[in-house]
Every structure is written in C-alpha cells, then in structure tokens.
C-alpha cells in the first residue's frame, strides 16, 4: 500500500493510505501505531503532501553503487561502493524547493530508491533484511560536487538543508529487485536506470549498513543512482519517477 504524510485545510500533519483519488486517514503514524483508520477521507487534490517520513536519527547514502557513476570523480578515486551520512535536516517533501547554496562549481541531483527502516536494526543478515524494512520511497541525493571534491570528504557537499527531497509516498509492497528509475529536468530525461543494476543489492546494503550503525525506525538508506547528465541550476524543475511508487517533483532555486 502507499502511505502519505500530509496536511489539509490547515490541519496538523496526518497519515493516510492512498485509495484511488483519496487518502484514507489513519489514526496515527502507521510505522508505530498500525493502520487503524478514522473513517475520514481526504481527496488527494486537496492535500498538501509532506515528506512521508522524517528520519529519527540519520540518512545513510550508498555512493558509487551503480555502473558509470564513478565517472563523476577524479581519476584514482575509490570505485567501490561507499557509505556516507546526510543529516535529517536535509529532508524536504514533494514540491518543496531545492535551495542552492552560494558555492562555486557543479551541483548535481541523483534519483534513487530509498529504503525506509521500520524496526531497530543492528547487524542484520542479508537474508533477514525484509524484517526491518517498512517500505520504500523516492529520494533525490543532491550534492555540491566540486565542494565535496575540494573537501576530500562527503559530509558538507551532501549535507546542506534541502539536499534530500523524498516522497511522495512510502510503498510497503513493492519488489525492490526490479524497478525502473528515471530522472527528468524541465521535462527532458537526464538519466535512466534500474535497481537490478545496483552493485550492492537491497539485502546486502541493509547488512553492511547495520553492521556499522544501529538503524532506527524511520531512518532512510539511499541505495544509489545511475549515471547521466546530472547538473541542476536555479530555475530547473527536477522529476524522479520510480515504477510502483510514483513521481517526486521539486523546483530548484538559489538560496535567499
């Protein structure tokens, strides 16, 4: 099922299950309180969709996890998948603006499938990964690339506020082994890939990451992107489509 986090008519954030053109409101956060419904229905057209989850502690990224993406880095850089962190303050929701900081050089976007962790996960074996996964959503891993390369580490270049759009829904029933991922900027395709092309599979990612950090409910893992023409500038409109989940759209502007 698809789960949304939203507001409507000035309400506090609520959760709902997508049912055709409506949201069936649930009584609390379904990750912690289950799927009991209130009987209320809100038309999707009248809801403002929010980031479907705010990570309690961290966002974990998997870099260099798709063939060709290492071409963004200088010769001699690592070419094996690496893990990094983004702060939860980088999260924004559908239609929120990606705000570009006043730094020199390229800023890029990467459309990725994101794992939503649903249980405390520590040293989880790959074969048990499904037991700690609540669902999946779409993420955009935005990076100030030249700044990251100049720093020699990834924290600042990937950690700016607004550098992790997610949404529009959490899908709890998708098979992550075979879904297409497509990114567009101003309606033109910039990259196209598939989760089958990931170097590390979803279960392997959960095993590796949970061996390093204890994962908490609501934490996100971004699984990696395909190569393509990834640069963005103010005035662009970025769309990321993942089969079975939907489309995440965010405008791009300079930070005020």
C-alpha positions as a Python dict, from the first residue, in 0.01 Angstrom:
ca = {
    (1, 'X'): (0, 0, 0),
    (2, 'X'): (101, 360, -50),
    (3, 'X'): (124, 576, 263),
    (4, 'X'): (124, 955, 257),
    (5, 'X'): (201, 1217, 519),
    (6, 'X'): (2, 1532, 454),
    (7, 'X'): (-186, 1835, 576),
    (8, 'X'): (-528, 1951, 462),
    (9, 'X'): (-714, 2269, 542),
    (10, 'X'): (-452, 2384, 789),
    (11, 'X'): (-451, 2058, 985),
    (12, 'X'): (-153, 1918, 1170),
    (13, 'X'): (37, 1652, 972),
    (14, 'X'): (-162, 1333, 929),
    (15, 'X'): (-104, 996, 764),
    (16, 'X'): (-325, 840, 502),
    (17, 'X'): (-346, 534, 278),
    (18, 'X'): (-380, 613, -91),
    (19, 'X'): (-708, 479, -231),
    (20, 'X'): (-754, 590, -593),
    (21, 'X'): (-802, 968, -573),
    (22, 'X'): (-845, 979, -193),
    (23, 'X'): (-640, 946, 122),
    (24, 'X'): (-796, 723, 386),
    (25, 'X'): (-684, 884, 711),
    (26, 'X'): (-519, 658, 969),
    (27, 'X'): (-531, 721, 1343),
    (28, 'X'): (-157, 766, 1396),
    (29, 'X'): (185, 704, 1248),
    (30, 'X'): (143, 362, 1085),
    (31, 'X'): (506, 275, 1143),
    (32, 'X'): (441, 272, 1517),
    (33, 'X'): (62, 257, 1560),
    (34, 'X'): (-61, 35, 1279),
    (35, 'X'): (-321, 101, 1013),
    (36, 'X'): (-642, 171, 1207),
    (37, 'X'): (-845, 419, 1005),
    (38, 'X'): (-1057, 707, 1133),
    (39, 'X'): (-1330, 687, 869),
    (40, 'X'): (-1225, 1021, 720),
    (41, 'X'): (-1131, 1051, 354),
    (42, 'X'): (-940, 1345, 206),
    (43, 'X'): (-920, 1398, -170),
    (44, 'X'): (-559, 1384, -287),
    (45, 'X'): (-619, 1701, -483),
    (46, 'X'): (-695, 1887, -159),
    (47, 'X'): (-397, 1754, 38),
    (48, 'X'): (-51, 1905, 63),
    (49, 'X'): (187, 1610, 57),
    (50, 'X'): (478, 1628, 300),
    (51, 'X'): (796, 1426, 326),
    (52, 'X'): (646, 1085, 410),
    (53, 'X'): (892, 1030, 696),
    (54, 'X'): (1136, 1242, 896),
    (55, 'X'): (1429, 1018, 991),
    (56, 'X'): (1469, 990, 1367),
    (57, 'X'): (1846, 977, 1355),
    (58, 'X'): (2006, 958, 1009),
    (59, 'X'): (2002, 923, 636),
    (60, 'X'): (2258, 679, 502),
    (61, 'X'): (2373, 705, 142),
    (62, 'X'): (2540, 444, -74),
    (63, 'X'): (2778, 607, -316),
    (64, 'X'): (2927, 455, -634),
    (65, 'X'): (2668, 179, -627),
    (66, 'X'): (2586, 181, -998),
    (67, 'X'): (2797, 128, -1308),
    (68, 'X'): (2932, 453, -1456),
    (69, 'X'): (2866, 681, -1161),
    (70, 'X'): (3234, 676, -1063),
    (71, 'X'): (3293, 892, -1372),
    (72, 'X'): (3189, 1192, -1164),
    (73, 'X'): (3504, 1157, -953),
    (74, 'X'): (3868, 1236, -1037),
    (75, 'X'): (4098, 958, -1167),
    (76, 'X'): (4236, 748, -885),
    (77, 'X'): (3929, 792, -662),
    (78, 'X'): (3765, 493, -497),
    (79, 'X'): (3539, 297, -731),
    (80, 'X'): (3386, 53, -480),
    (81, 'X'): (3055, 142, -310),
    (82, 'X'): (3100, 368, -9),
    (83, 'X'): (2862, 470, 268),
    (84, 'X'): (2805, 824, 392),
    (85, 'X'): (2561, 1021, 606),
    (86, 'X'): (2324, 1308, 534),
    (87, 'X'): (2155, 1493, 823),
    (88, 'X'): (1780, 1465, 869),
    (89, 'X'): (1761, 1845, 832),
    (90, 'X'): (1835, 1793, 460),
    (91, 'X'): (1490, 1638, 410),
    (92, 'X'): (1219, 1823, 220),
    (93, 'X'): (896, 1695, 67),
    (94, 'X'): (722, 1697, -270),
    (95, 'X'): (712, 2036, -446),
    (96, 'X'): (939, 2195, -186),
    (97, 'X'): (1229, 2391, -332),
    (98, 'X'): (1584, 2261, -351),
    (99, 'X'): (1780, 2567, -239),
    (100, 'X'): (2126, 2602, -392),
    (101, 'X'): (2388, 2747, -157),
    (102, 'X'): (2626, 3016, -284),
    (103, 'X'): (2917, 2784, -362),
    (104, 'X'): (3129, 2756, -675),
    (105, 'X'): (3109, 2464, -911),
    (106, 'X'): (2860, 2196, -1008),
    (107, 'X'): (2554, 2094, -810),
    (108, 'X'): (2404, 1762, -916),
    (109, 'X'): (2094, 1555, -848),
    (110, 'X'): (2067, 1176, -827),
    (111, 'X'): (1733, 994, -830),
    (112, 'X'): (1739, 691, -602),
    (113, 'X'): (1522, 427, -440),
    (114, 'X'): (1524, 484, -63),
    (115, 'X'): (1475, 214, 199),
    (116, 'X'): (1257, 317, 495),
    (117, 'X'): (1365, 128, 805),
    (118, 'X'): (1076, 10, 1023),
    (119, 'X'): (1245, -158, 1323),
    (120, 'X'): (1563, -132, 1526),
    (121, 'X'): (1826, -297, 1307),
    (122, 'X'): (2170, -396, 1429),
    (123, 'X'): (2395, -644, 1249),
    (124, 'X'): (2109, -772, 1035),
    (125, 'X'): (2190, -1057, 798),
    (126, 'X'): (2104, -1001, 433),
    (127, 'X'): (1852, -1285, 436),
    (128, 'X'): (1666, -1115, 724),
    (129, 'X'): (1662, -764, 574),
    (130, 'X'): (1289, -769, 491),
    (131, 'X'): (1209, -799, 862),
    (132, 'X'): (1342, -449, 934),
    (133, 'X'): (1218, -271, 619),
    (134, 'X'): (891, -78, 644),
    (135, 'X'): (879, 23, 280),
    (136, 'X'): (1038, 229, 6),
    (137, 'X'): (1019, 585, -122),
    (138, 'X'): (1187, 808, -380),
    (139, 'X'): (1487, 1021, -285),
    (140, 'X'): (1694, 1286, -458),
    (141, 'X'): (2055, 1288, -338),
    (142, 'X'): (2163, 1646, -413),
    (143, 'X'): (2535, 1723, -397),
    (144, 'X'): (2756, 2030, -425),
    (145, 'X'): (3002, 1817, -620),
    (146, 'X'): (3302, 2047, -655),
    (147, 'X'): (3282, 2143, -290),
    (148, 'X'): (3272, 1775, -194),
    (149, 'X'): (3579, 1703, -404),
    (150, 'X'): (3766, 2003, -265),
    (151, 'X'): (3683, 1898, 92),
    (152, 'X'): (3808, 1544, 34),
    (153, 'X'): (3503, 1406, 219),
    (154, 'X'): (3132, 1400, 153),
    (155, 'X'): (2960, 1550, 458),
    (156, 'X'): (2932, 1917, 367),
    (157, 'X'): (2875, 1877, -7),
    (158, 'X'): (2585, 1637, 52),
    (159, 'X'): (2451, 1777, 377),
    (160, 'X'): (2305, 2119, 301),
    (161, 'X'): (1948, 2192, 403),
    (162, 'X'): (1706, 2081, 126),
    (163, 'X'): (1961, 1839, -25),
    (164, 'X'): (1743, 1532, 35),
    (165, 'X'): (1395, 1561, -118),
    (166, 'X'): (1185, 1248, -54),
    (167, 'X'): (833, 1130, -136),
    (168, 'X'): (564, 1143, -246),
    (169, 'X'): (465, 817, -74),
    (170, 'X'): (604, 517, 112),
    (171, 'X'): (519, 199, -76),
    (172, 'X'): (511, -105, 155),
    (173, 'X'): (457, -379, -101),
    (174, 'X'): (695, -307, -389),
    (175, 'X'): (953, -565, -500),
    (176, 'X'): (1273, -356, -496),
    (177, 'X'): (1474, -600, -708),
    (178, 'X'): (1334, -484, -1037),
    (179, 'X'): (1204, -128, -1057),
    (180, 'X'): (1296, 137, -1315),
    (181, 'X'): (1428, 477, -1204),
    (182, 'X'): (1409, 778, -1434),
    (183, 'X'): (1505, 1140, -1375),
    (184, 'X'): (1397, 1440, -1578),
    (185, 'X'): (1490, 1807, -1563),
    (186, 'X'): (1247, 2052, -1719),
    (187, 'X'): (1075, 1758, -1886),
    (188, 'X'): (1390, 1619, -2051),
    (189, 'X'): (1528, 1281, -1946),
    (190, 'X'): (1866, 1310, -1775),
    (191, 'X'): (1923, 955, -1654),
    (192, 'X'): (1753, 619, -1667),
    (193, 'X'): (1837, 307, -1470),
    (194, 'X'): (1706, 7, -1286),
    (195, 'X'): (1752, -135, -938),
    (196, 'X'): (1883, -457, -1093),
    (197, 'X'): (2191, -254, -1194),
    (198, 'X'): (2290, -177, -834),
    (199, 'X'): (2629, -316, -736),
    (200, 'X'): (2506, -396, -385),
    (201, 'X'): (2154, -539, -360),
    (202, 'X'): (1897, -412, -112),
    (203, 'X'): (1960, -700, 137),
    (204, 'X'): (2337, -654, 109),
    (205, 'X'): (2300, -281, 173),
    (206, 'X'): (2099, -342, 492),
    (207, 'X'): (2353, -596, 613),
    (208, 'X'): (2653, -369, 550),
    (209, 'X'): (2499, -51, 691),
    (210, 'X'): (2352, -217, 1003),
    (211, 'X'): (2694, -363, 1079),
    (212, 'X'): (2828, -7, 1108),
    (213, 'X'): (2537, 181, 1266),
    (214, 'X'): (2230, 70, 1455),
    (215, 'X'): (1938, 175, 1237),
    (216, 'X'): (1625, 315, 1398),
    (217, 'X'): (1264, 319, 1274),
    (218, 'X'): (1226, 597, 1022),
    (219, 'X'): (1590, 601, 915),
    (220, 'X'): (1649, 612, 540),
    (221, 'X'): (1904, 439, 320),
    (222, 'X'): (1956, 583, -28),
    (223, 'X'): (2059, 294, -250),
    (224, 'X'): (2245, 463, -536),
    (225, 'X'): (2178, 611, -878),
    (226, 'X'): (2259, 559, -1242),
    (227, 'X'): (2489, 785, -1440),
    (228, 'X'): (2363, 1063, -1663),
    (229, 'X'): (2363, 1439, -1713),
    (230, 'X'): (2301, 1532, -1351),
    (231, 'X'): (2374, 1906, -1318),
    (232, 'X'): (2100, 2138, -1191),
    (233, 'X'): (2073, 2516, -1172),
    (234, 'X'): (1825, 2764, -1034),
    (235, 'X'): (1501, 2764, -1230),
    (236, 'X'): (1509, 2391, -1309),
    (237, 'X'): (1229, 2151, -1222),
    (238, 'X'): (1352, 1805, -1120),
    (239, 'X'): (1129, 1498, -1152),
    (240, 'X'): (1220, 1148, -1036),
    (241, 'X'): (1000, 856, -1135),
    (242, 'X'): (1022, 510, -979),
    (243, 'X'): (793, 235, -1102),
    (244, 'X'): (539, 133, -841),
    (245, 'X'): (592, 441, -621),
    (246, 'X'): (522, 748, -830),
    (247, 'X'): (690, 1076, -912),
    (248, 'X'): (880, 1318, -688),
    (249, 'X'): (889, 1675, -818),
    (250, 'X'): (1095, 1964, -679),
    (251, 'X'): (1177, 2308, -821),
    (252, 'X'): (1531, 2445, -787),
    (253, 'X'): (1614, 2798, -672),
    (254, 'X'): (1904, 2990, -528),
    (255, 'X'): (1906, 3022, -153),
    (256, 'X'): (1782, 3358, -36),
}
